[in-house]
Amino acid sequence: MEPIHQSMMNNFNSLQHLEITREVHKVIPPPPRTTLAKFKTRLKETFFPDDPLRQFKGQPLKRKWILGAQYIFPILQWGPNYSLKLFKSDIISGLTIASLAIPQGISYAKLANLPPIVGLYSSFVPPLIYAVFGSSKDLAVGPVSIASLLLGSMLREKVSPTKEPLLFLQLAFTSTFIAGVLQASLGILRLGFIIDFLSKATLTGFMAGSAIIVSLQQLKSLLGIVHFTKKMGIIDVFSSVFHNTKEWSWQTILMGFCFLVFLLLARHISMKRPKLFWVSAGAPLVSVILSTLLVFVFKGQNHGISVIGKLEEGLNPLSWNMLRFQKKYLGLVLNTGLVTGIISLTEGIAVGRTFAALRDYQVDGNKEMIAIGTMNMVGSCTSCYITTGAFSRSAVNYNAGAKSAFSNIVMAITVMVTLLFLMPLFRYTPNVVLGSIIVTAVIGLIDVPTAYLIWKIDKFDFLVCLCAFFGVIFISVEDGLSIAVGISIFKILMQITRPKTVIMGNIPGTNIYRNLHHYEEAKVIPGFLILSIEAPINFANTTYLNDRYIEDYGFEEGMKKHSDLHFVVLDMTAVSAMDISGVAFIKDLKKAMDKRGLELVLVNPIGEVMEKLQRANKAHDFLAVDCLYLTVGEAIASLSSKIQPDTSSHV
């Protein structure tokens, strides 16, 4: 016991010396501000953290109008400086992504249970709109696999695409319009933080599960099955596959296997050597051309190979009169528009920011929401379904050397030429090749390295990832996403309602105080219990804090039995906010400490917290002036003189 006693005496003596030599700074309340000023500050921090109006300050009226037009239409910002050199680069990248967009557009439309021509329509108008409103130089827009799958599967639950094709098409356009309104509204109202509820773990699991579901759905085309299940679950799909073995077509299987291997090999080559990006970019179009020629020459449609059939020629017909908002289907289109809108918006912004980071420029998230929302609203009125920025096309666009959004215009013009003059060439295109293109495109969504990294870093996030993955596979796409989002929100609620609280000790020889359980060298200061709450104190967690600190006031590992305790020091550095319930908790804690003969000391309450405590104290007078300190070190140094070393307890 003697070494322990000697150590405590040394600590006490050092504290006495610290008290003499250290200046104690006074804790002062923040400067007074009106309620309106506080509201304006909070409003700005919540909705305008990037201060979009800063560029208008100090500018003449004419310049403000120009800046305003450039803010709304980014094409006016980069357009005047556009050069022939940039044009050459965009021509090459635009033609390259068009070679990928045409077969993908047809494939994804079939994935959404829509006529293939709608996929090409959706690769014409939306890119033109995005080129005017978008802020990304690399984003290539059009239909994507996940949104197509979601749209088709959600609408198919209530309406059959085969029995009621016109109604199904009308509801698809209506859902797209609602998705566009939602997306644009989030951008205009600057509510983009809502999509942040789709965490990295949620998206990783969701994308992987969706990729598997999308791939399994292509077994219908790859095997030549006619009577295939309408359900999306993995069990239903495999049951349908093995219960219809008599419909399997060896010609279809052989063609599908050959082109699938070709597409996967092209993808592998481009991944290993990024300079050969054109190999995977051109492989889908090459597959379409070769397979179409084979079917045409050998009359494959007469030997069990299913083909697209005749496609209409001409540009997008207007479809604004096809939007249906009747009460009978309103719930369906609202739900479908909401889910597909959020997912496609998240994917588009994530892809845009990814390539912007590679080229060291900024993408305005709110502008992107407005751009994507606008192109979906306009698209729904011009026979297009949900579109966004596609990762595969954007990667090709980036690798092809795109310099601006003009590459989207080049792609749209190429698709326009296809719609006007080349549609008869797709009549004999086999569905099995379209299925192979879809499988190849979605394989990249299965991100095993990221899932492994999530497992290594955060086991709870990995659980969210697994829930999204298995929920999509075994239940449904939208239910799997809902489960994962629900678990993520539950995690947030647990962090709010169960804030982290720690007991702190002193690092010997320093004035630093850290978590006793984290730093083994940290020592308990005799007579002091130093606590830290690392979260806002509000109505959601005061019950927990009451139970933890007022009932047993945070004693752990035998500290309840310490008879030499005089001060409870509450470090509030990490308490970023406090409401009326939080103020009540501090009052109750003060009363509880007084009853036990202890003195409560508050350290470093921030401005907002300090202001609320000060107002409450004027009404109830529960905090003394000398119970507030700027740092834990100053509090210990100042209060240690009140403690007399008790040697009897250590004999």
XYZ file of C-alpha atoms in Angstrom:
651
model
C 0.000 0.000 0.000
C 2.942 2.321 0.627
C 3.836 2.829 -3.094
C 0.198 3.621 -3.871
C 0.043 6.120 -1.014
C 3.292 7.722 -2.116
C 2.024 7.976 -5.695
C -1.185 9.694 -4.577
C 0.771 12.143 -2.449
C 2.983 12.947 -5.439
C -0.092 13.520 -7.590
C -1.558 15.787 -4.939
C 1.650 17.771 -4.598
C 1.911 18.181 -8.362
C -1.683 19.416 -8.435
C -0.884 21.962 -5.725
C 2.065 23.163 -7.767
C -0.154 23.279 -10.890
C -2.660 25.400 -8.997
C -0.011 27.949 -8.108
C 1.533 28.246 -11.530
C -1.553 27.920 -13.749
C -3.882 30.783 -14.586
C -7.590 29.941 -14.433
C -9.537 31.409 -17.344
C -13.062 32.613 -16.836
C -15.903 30.955 -18.714
C -17.978 33.659 -20.380
C -21.352 33.384 -22.098
C -21.573 34.000 -25.861
C -22.371 37.511 -27.088
C -26.119 38.185 -27.066
C -28.018 37.666 -30.343
C -31.641 38.084 -31.279
C -33.875 35.100 -31.927
C -34.124 36.103 -35.575
C -30.333 36.138 -35.922
C -30.085 32.678 -34.370
C -32.810 31.370 -36.656
C -31.079 32.775 -39.732
C -27.772 31.188 -38.684
C -29.381 27.800 -38.085
C -31.275 28.037 -41.376
C -28.057 28.793 -43.233
C -26.158 25.937 -41.566
C -28.946 23.477 -42.349
C -29.906 24.400 -45.912
C -27.148 26.678 -47.233
C -23.821 25.398 -45.829
C -22.132 26.164 -49.169
C -23.428 29.788 -49.192
C -24.615 29.774 -52.839
C -25.185 33.549 -52.823
C -21.581 34.412 -51.965
C -20.683 34.860 -55.645
C -23.297 37.624 -55.991
C -21.909 39.790 -53.197
C -20.414 43.075 -54.368
C -21.279 42.449 -58.031
C -23.058 44.964 -60.305
C -26.649 44.188 -61.307
C -25.768 43.049 -64.846
C -23.115 40.684 -63.524
C -25.595 39.275 -61.004
C -28.022 38.421 -63.807
C -25.246 36.655 -65.710
C -24.119 34.738 -62.635
C -27.720 33.792 -61.885
C -28.248 32.422 -65.389
C -24.974 30.488 -65.173
C -25.983 29.041 -61.811
C -29.286 27.755 -63.203
C -27.852 26.700 -66.582
C -24.213 25.567 -66.114
C -23.868 25.225 -69.893
C -23.720 29.049 -70.017
C -20.653 28.883 -67.798
C -18.520 26.444 -69.797
C -20.137 27.013 -73.208
C -18.545 30.414 -74.060
C -15.059 28.971 -73.411
C -15.668 25.840 -75.453
C -12.970 25.128 -78.037
C -12.349 22.877 -81.027
C -9.860 20.833 -79.015
C -12.490 20.089 -76.388
C -15.015 19.350 -79.128
C -12.752 16.667 -80.648
C -12.424 14.930 -77.288
C -16.160 15.076 -76.633
C -16.968 13.730 -80.102
C -14.848 10.629 -79.458
C -16.235 10.044 -75.955
C -19.814 10.733 -77.075
C -19.647 8.205 -79.920
C -18.006 5.694 -77.584
C -20.695 5.891 -74.898
C -23.389 5.824 -77.596
C -22.082 2.424 -78.709
C -22.675 1.254 -75.146
C -25.883 3.197 -74.519
C -27.813 1.803 -77.485
C -27.639 -1.900 -76.547
C -27.934 -1.085 -72.834
C -30.983 1.098 -73.433
C -32.789 -1.710 -75.233
C -31.709 -4.248 -72.574
C -32.697 -2.155 -69.556
C -36.101 -1.341 -71.022
C -36.805 -5.069 -71.244
C -35.587 -5.398 -67.651
C -38.221 -2.817 -66.679
C -40.882 -4.782 -68.629
C -41.190 -1.905 -71.091
C -41.005 -1.887 -74.914
C -37.326 -1.881 -76.036
C -37.863 1.324 -77.999
C -38.540 3.176 -74.724
C -34.971 2.423 -73.673
C -33.675 4.249 -76.748
C -36.100 7.122 -76.214
C -34.662 7.397 -72.685
C -31.149 7.678 -74.109
C -32.082 10.628 -76.337
C -33.995 13.379 -74.487
C -32.541 13.059 -70.921
C -28.896 13.495 -72.023
C -29.851 16.724 -73.830
C -31.558 18.064 -70.693
C -28.645 17.078 -68.473
C -26.135 18.794 -70.761
C -27.937 22.079 -70.065
C -28.571 21.699 -66.323
C -25.863 19.294 -65.110
C -22.607 20.298 -63.440
C -20.583 17.117 -64.048
C -18.166 16.846 -66.954
C -18.072 13.052 -66.885
C -21.584 11.864 -66.019
C -23.228 9.958 -68.885
C -26.968 9.669 -68.271
C -29.565 7.166 -69.366
C -31.418 4.094 -68.072
C -29.664 2.045 -65.373
C -30.150 -1.534 -64.260
C -31.193 -1.043 -60.622
C -33.784 1.667 -61.294
C -35.124 -0.362 -64.229
C -35.451 -3.446 -62.046
C -37.164 -1.481 -59.272
C -39.605 0.208 -61.626
C -40.545 -3.008 -63.386
C -40.866 -5.147 -60.264
C -42.854 -2.619 -58.216
C -45.358 -1.855 -60.978
C -45.700 -5.519 -61.898
C -47.050 -6.296 -58.427
C -50.315 -4.541 -59.330
C -50.376 -4.352 -63.138
C -49.380 -7.029 -65.650
C -47.041 -5.745 -68.407
C -48.298 -8.475 -70.779
C -52.045 -8.276 -70.118
C -52.216 -4.482 -69.734
C -49.150 -3.141 -71.582
C -50.597 0.329 -72.223
C -51.586 0.848 -68.585
C -48.190 -0.449 -67.442
C -46.443 2.025 -69.762
C -48.626 4.892 -68.522
C -47.829 4.075 -64.891
C -44.116 3.875 -65.730
C -44.210 7.388 -67.208
C -46.227 8.652 -64.225
C -43.790 7.120 -61.728
C -40.927 8.734 -63.627
C -42.637 12.124 -63.453
C -43.153 11.769 -59.692
C -39.530 10.707 -59.261
C -38.446 13.795 -61.208
C -40.596 16.114 -59.099
C -39.132 14.583 -55.939
C -35.556 14.883 -57.171
C -35.901 18.468 -58.368
C -37.708 19.449 -55.151
C -34.875 18.062 -53.029
C -32.454 20.210 -54.997
C -34.545 23.373 -54.961
C -35.343 23.059 -51.247
C -31.754 21.960 -50.570
C -32.863 18.791 -48.785
C -30.250 16.552 -50.309
C -29.121 15.353 -46.889
C -32.149 13.019 -46.971
C -30.357 10.699 -49.394
C -27.515 10.396 -46.887
C -29.703 7.915 -44.994
C -28.640 5.449 -47.700
C -25.295 4.641 -46.124
C -22.320 3.055 -47.866
C -23.092 -0.255 -46.167
C -26.739 -0.126 -47.239
C -25.885 0.652 -50.856
C -23.153 -1.989 -51.014
C -25.496 -4.751 -49.863
C -28.419 -3.443 -51.882
C -26.424 -3.176 -55.111
C -24.922 -6.644 -54.704
C -28.298 -8.226 -53.970
C -29.916 -6.373 -56.852
C -27.120 -7.466 -59.196
C -27.783 -11.098 -58.350
C -31.548 -10.678 -58.765
C -31.045 -8.906 -62.098
C -28.699 -11.657 -63.268
C -31.098 -14.407 -62.205
C -33.919 -12.711 -64.071
C -31.866 -13.063 -67.247
C -32.036 -16.853 -66.991
C -35.304 -16.544 -68.886
C -33.439 -15.146 -71.883
C -30.232 -17.141 -71.429
C -32.085 -20.485 -71.290
C -34.894 -19.635 -73.689
C -37.663 -20.229 -71.130
C -41.103 -18.998 -72.207
C -43.125 -19.465 -69.006
C -41.014 -17.743 -66.362
C -41.994 -16.620 -62.858
C -43.044 -13.019 -62.320
C -41.630 -13.040 -58.784
C -38.177 -11.705 -57.962
C -37.102 -13.941 -55.047
C -34.186 -16.311 -55.598
C -36.205 -19.354 -54.541
C -39.042 -18.568 -56.959
C -36.577 -17.984 -59.799
C -34.728 -21.284 -59.341
C -38.006 -23.115 -58.888
C -39.226 -21.685 -62.193
C -35.959 -22.569 -63.931
C -35.938 -26.231 -62.891
C -39.678 -26.745 -63.299
C -39.460 -25.648 -66.942
C -36.459 -27.656 -68.125
C -38.469 -28.822 -71.127
C -38.467 -25.236 -72.441
C -34.680 -24.939 -72.356
C -33.276 -24.260 -75.823
C -29.764 -25.554 -76.544
C -29.354 -23.065 -79.386
C -30.182 -20.193 -77.050
C -27.924 -21.568 -74.310
C -24.999 -21.961 -76.710
C -25.360 -18.448 -78.123
C -25.830 -16.933 -74.677
C -22.788 -18.740 -73.266
C -20.548 -17.655 -76.136
C -21.510 -13.993 -76.013
C -21.449 -13.912 -72.213
C -17.874 -15.220 -72.216
C -16.962 -12.667 -74.909
C -18.440 -9.767 -72.912
C -16.833 -10.881 -69.642
C -13.469 -11.284 -71.362
C -13.742 -7.781 -72.850
C -14.619 -6.401 -69.426
C -11.660 -8.197 -67.852
C -9.251 -6.793 -70.445
C -10.464 -3.232 -69.864
C -10.183 -3.626 -66.090
C -6.630 -4.918 -66.313
C -5.594 -2.283 -68.855
C -7.673 0.906 -68.491
C -6.229 2.315 -71.731
C -8.157 -0.425 -73.541
C -11.478 0.882 -72.197
C -12.864 0.850 -75.730
C -12.782 -2.962 -75.705
C -15.506 -3.285 -73.071
C -17.275 -0.163 -74.332
C -17.648 -1.523 -77.840
C -18.222 -5.174 -76.904
C -22.014 -4.829 -76.325
C -22.583 -3.199 -79.720
C -20.340 -5.747 -81.426
C -22.322 -8.518 -79.723
C -25.604 -7.047 -80.932
C -24.348 -6.729 -84.509
C -22.812 -10.226 -84.662
C -25.766 -11.966 -83.004
C -28.250 -10.136 -85.227
C -26.321 -11.216 -88.342
C -26.174 -14.814 -87.126
C -29.907 -14.935 -86.448
C -30.691 -13.292 -89.787
C -28.428 -15.590 -91.827
C -29.361 -18.875 -90.124
C -33.030 -17.972 -89.455
C -32.474 -18.399 -85.734
C -35.986 -17.189 -84.912
C -37.254 -20.429 -86.465
C -35.001 -22.538 -84.247
C -36.106 -21.443 -80.800
C -34.123 -18.196 -80.488
C -36.331 -15.340 -79.308
C -35.774 -11.979 -81.024
C -36.815 -8.404 -80.298
C -39.024 -8.047 -83.343
C -39.984 -4.911 -85.189
C -39.228 -1.585 -83.493
C -40.892 1.699 -84.377
C -38.893 4.309 -86.221
C -38.936 7.999 -85.337
C -38.173 10.276 -82.424
C -39.818 10.325 -79.035
C -43.592 10.864 -79.217
C -45.076 13.169 -76.577
C -46.492 11.293 -73.601
C -47.678 14.028 -71.252
C -51.251 12.940 -71.944
C -50.372 9.405 -70.767
C -49.647 10.448 -67.172
C -52.251 8.922 -64.865
C -52.940 10.237 -61.371
C -56.233 8.459 -60.681
C -56.836 7.537 -57.072
C -56.799 3.830 -57.935
C -53.120 3.925 -58.950
C -51.902 6.989 -57.065
C -50.440 5.020 -54.164
C -48.629 2.684 -56.535
C -47.009 5.420 -58.637
C -46.149 7.504 -55.569
C -44.395 4.570 -53.921
C -42.624 3.569 -57.127
C -41.587 7.140 -57.905
C -40.284 7.690 -54.383
C -38.136 4.541 -54.265
C -36.791 4.737 -57.816
C -36.258 8.491 -57.502
C -34.156 8.203 -54.331
C -32.126 5.250 -55.600
C -31.405 6.761 -59.006
C -30.589 10.140 -57.448
C -28.158 8.541 -55.007
C -26.472 6.585 -57.783
C -26.216 9.601 -60.077
C -24.713 11.923 -57.463
C -22.329 9.237 -56.189
C -21.058 8.529 -59.712
C -20.713 12.235 -60.516
C -18.751 12.943 -57.342
C -16.520 9.917 -57.884
C -15.260 11.091 -61.264
C -15.153 14.747 -60.185
C -12.752 13.743 -57.412
C -10.540 11.966 -59.959
C -10.328 15.130 -62.083
C -10.158 17.537 -59.133
C -13.281 19.623 -59.662
C -16.460 20.119 -57.656
C -19.942 18.813 -58.391
C -22.799 20.788 -56.838
C -25.126 18.209 -55.283
C -28.152 20.493 -55.360
C -27.605 21.359 -59.024
C -27.327 17.657 -59.801
C -30.630 16.960 -58.074
C -32.324 19.695 -60.071
C -30.719 18.469 -63.310
C -31.647 14.815 -62.775
C -35.140 15.759 -61.608
C -35.701 18.061 -64.597
C -34.593 15.463 -67.124
C -36.948 12.893 -65.563
C -39.896 15.294 -65.565
C -39.271 16.247 -69.187
C -38.483 12.632 -70.020
C -41.780 11.371 -68.619
C -43.551 13.710 -71.056
C -41.472 12.473 -74.010
C -41.865 8.679 -73.674
C -38.876 8.148 -71.350
C -38.705 6.237 -68.092
C -36.461 6.808 -65.070
C -32.879 7.797 -65.939
C -29.794 8.875 -64.035
C -26.014 8.858 -64.278
C -24.830 5.323 -65.070
C -21.514 4.169 -63.623
C -20.521 1.971 -66.581
C -21.237 4.657 -69.179
C -19.651 7.383 -67.053
C -16.514 5.270 -66.610
C -16.303 4.841 -70.384
C -16.960 8.559 -70.839
C -14.173 9.416 -68.393
C -11.683 6.992 -69.920
C -12.546 8.192 -73.436
C -11.378 11.666 -72.448
C -14.648 13.598 -72.127
C -14.013 17.266 -71.383
C -17.552 18.529 -70.799
C -21.225 17.574 -70.741
C -21.236 18.018 -74.529
C -20.391 14.320 -74.805
C -23.983 13.668 -73.686
C -25.204 15.774 -76.616
C -23.069 13.739 -79.019
C -24.490 10.531 -77.533
C -28.048 11.861 -77.877
C -27.475 12.832 -81.528
C -26.113 9.347 -82.234
C -29.170 7.775 -80.626
C -31.353 10.151 -82.656
C -29.770 8.926 -85.894
C -30.374 5.367 -84.734
C -34.043 6.093 -83.990
C -34.558 7.729 -87.379
C -32.682 5.406 -89.707
C -31.313 2.244 -88.057
C -34.259 0.698 -86.212
C -34.983 -2.032 -88.806
C -31.499 -3.432 -88.125
C -32.522 -4.475 -84.598
C -35.470 -6.603 -85.724
C -33.479 -9.859 -85.525
C -31.494 -9.012 -82.398
C -31.801 -12.019 -80.035
C -33.045 -11.442 -76.494
C -30.369 -13.795 -75.190
C -27.649 -11.286 -76.141
C -29.508 -8.491 -74.384
C -29.624 -10.711 -71.283
C -25.872 -11.301 -71.580
C -25.266 -7.543 -71.794
C -27.318 -6.952 -68.647
C -25.497 -9.685 -66.693
C -22.113 -8.269 -67.698
C -23.163 -4.737 -66.765
C -24.453 -5.598 -63.280
C -21.586 -7.874 -62.241
C -19.571 -4.771 -61.398
C -22.169 -3.873 -58.767
C -21.011 -6.792 -56.591
C -18.271 -5.039 -54.634
C -16.653 -7.742 -52.497
C -13.573 -5.648 -51.457
C -15.809 -2.891 -50.081
C -17.953 -5.433 -48.208
C -14.800 -6.946 -46.683
C -13.567 -3.489 -45.684
C -16.913 -2.774 -44.009
C -16.562 -6.048 -42.081
C -13.087 -5.090 -40.880
C -14.079 -1.581 -39.833
C -17.615 -1.809 -38.422
C -19.447 -5.065 -37.684
C -22.786 -3.300 -37.259
C -22.467 -1.688 -40.682
C -21.643 -5.117 -42.081
C -24.872 -6.416 -40.519
C -26.730 -3.619 -42.338
C -24.969 -4.642 -45.549
C -26.004 -8.288 -45.083
C -29.609 -7.348 -44.274
C -29.837 -5.331 -47.482
C -28.236 -8.156 -49.462
C -30.345 -11.031 -48.146
C -33.486 -8.909 -47.958
C -33.232 -8.142 -51.673
C -32.482 -11.759 -52.568
C -35.040 -13.561 -50.431
C -37.863 -11.025 -50.013
C -37.951 -8.255 -52.609
C -35.836 -5.398 -53.881
C -37.789 -2.633 -52.167
C -38.292 -4.584 -48.916
C -34.595 -5.377 -48.714
C -33.782 -1.701 -49.107
C -36.406 -0.735 -46.513
C -35.016 -3.224 -43.988
C -31.464 -1.938 -44.418
C -32.530 1.709 -44.134
C -34.596 0.838 -41.059
C -31.612 -0.813 -39.369
C -29.397 2.160 -40.263
C -31.917 4.561 -38.716
C -32.117 2.292 -35.659
C -28.336 2.570 -35.346
C -28.573 6.359 -35.467
C -31.332 6.345 -32.847
C -29.243 4.116 -30.597
C -26.325 6.520 -30.893
C -28.620 9.408 -29.998
C -30.490 7.727 -27.154
C -27.423 5.952 -25.763
C -24.649 8.559 -25.975
C -21.122 7.464 -25.237
C -20.050 8.354 -21.709
C -16.559 7.822 -20.325
C -14.552 8.228 -17.124
C -11.391 10.218 -17.682
C -7.985 10.241 -16.015
C -4.779 12.242 -16.245
C -1.848 11.270 -18.466
C 1.081 11.530 -15.998
C 3.403 14.468 -16.565
C 0.867 16.288 -18.752
C -2.278 18.340 -18.444
C -4.129 15.917 -20.752
C -7.172 13.930 -19.635
C -8.330 10.868 -21.538
C -10.584 7.815 -21.273
C -9.338 5.471 -18.535
C -10.391 2.405 -20.518
C -8.574 3.609 -23.626
C -5.304 4.882 -22.167
C -3.794 2.464 -19.653
C -1.322 5.076 -18.430
C -4.137 7.479 -17.474
C -4.490 7.864 -13.689
C -7.481 8.660 -11.486
C -7.147 12.015 -9.706
C -7.820 11.592 -5.959
C -11.039 13.294 -4.907
C -12.273 13.787 -8.473
C -14.572 11.855 -10.761
C -14.097 13.216 -14.291
C -16.916 12.319 -16.673
C -17.395 13.121 -20.341
C -20.601 12.988 -22.376
C -19.825 12.761 -26.081
C -23.170 13.688 -27.620
C -25.878 16.368 -27.517
C -28.095 16.194 -24.423
C -31.756 16.227 -25.382
C -35.146 14.650 -24.746
C -34.087 11.450 -26.519
C -31.286 10.546 -24.108
C -31.982 12.298 -20.800
C -33.780 9.232 -19.395
C -30.689 7.138 -20.073
C -28.412 9.818 -18.594
C -30.663 10.121 -15.545
C -30.429 6.379 -14.923
C -26.681 6.374 -15.460
C -25.584 9.498 -13.613
C -28.279 10.418 -11.131
C -29.051 6.905 -9.930
C -25.412 5.757 -9.685
C -23.711 8.960 -11.008
C -21.445 7.069 -13.326
C -19.352 5.123 -10.821
C -17.693 2.066 -12.294
C -15.234 -0.570 -11.159
C -15.656 0.055 -7.472
C -15.641 3.872 -7.588
C -18.983 3.925 -5.743
C -17.128 2.873 -2.581
C -14.577 5.679 -2.692
C -15.046 7.756 0.421
C -12.603 10.492 -0.633
C -14.678 11.779 -3.550
C -15.402 15.501 -3.433
C -15.971 16.714 -6.994
C -17.775 15.388 -10.040
C -16.301 17.116 -13.097
C -18.507 16.938 -16.189
C -16.589 17.651 -19.392
C -19.121 19.125 -21.873
C -16.708 19.794 -24.731
C -18.455 17.229 -26.962
C -21.994 18.315 -25.983
C -22.811 20.203 -29.174
C -26.447 21.021 -28.320
C -28.939 20.937 -25.479
C -32.700 21.339 -25.230
C -34.989 22.000 -22.251
C -34.804 18.343 -21.221
C -31.021 18.596 -21.206
C -31.151 21.667 -18.977
C -33.476 19.787 -16.618
C -30.989 16.915 -16.518
C -28.171 19.259 -15.424
C -30.439 20.714 -12.721
C -31.393 17.254 -11.467
C -27.771 16.128 -11.556
C -26.766 19.159 -9.494
C -29.439 18.342 -6.893
C -28.373 14.700 -6.761
C -24.757 15.672 -6.191
C -25.712 18.164 -3.454
C -27.640 15.458 -1.582
C -24.563 13.233 -1.621
C -22.305 16.038 -0.445
C -20.553 16.344 -3.779
C -19.879 19.388 -5.884
C -20.777 19.371 -9.587
C -18.340 21.147 -11.898
C -19.032 21.858 -15.580
C -16.179 22.169 -18.048
C -16.232 24.011 -21.374
C -19.939 24.236 -22.261
C -20.119 25.597 -25.821
C -21.924 28.828 -26.711
C -25.455 27.521 -27.303
C -25.307 25.201 -24.281
C -23.819 27.917 -22.076
C -26.528 30.363 -23.112
C -29.354 27.978 -22.203
C -27.775 27.065 -18.869
C -27.325 30.759 -18.099
C -30.992 31.514 -18.805
C -32.144 28.562 -16.722
C -29.832 29.599 -13.904
C -31.354 33.079 -13.771
C -34.721 31.500 -13.087
C -33.649 28.725 -10.686
C -30.132 29.667 -9.477
C -28.721 26.137 -9.495
C -25.203 26.857 -10.794
C -22.596 28.786 -8.860
C -20.148 31.051 -10.699
C -17.166 29.008 -9.504
C -18.502 25.710 -10.893
C -17.681 26.582 -14.524
C -14.206 26.042 -15.977
C -12.674 26.281 -19.417
C -10.653 23.050 -19.274
C -10.484 19.958 -17.091
C -6.900 20.826 -16.171
C -7.861 24.258 -14.880
C -10.752 22.779 -12.885
C -8.498 20.187 -11.216
C -5.778 22.751 -10.505
C -8.217 25.245 -9.011
C -10.253 22.805 -6.903
C -7.451 20.561 -5.637
C -6.571 23.053 -2.897
C -9.936 22.321 -1.257
C -8.995 18.677 -0.776
C -6.827 17.692 2.193
C -4.831 14.492 1.701
C -6.261 11.756 3.888
C -3.463 9.406 4.927
C -5.517 7.313 7.339
C -7.469 5.595 4.629
C -4.294 4.198 3.100
C -2.744 2.727 6.224
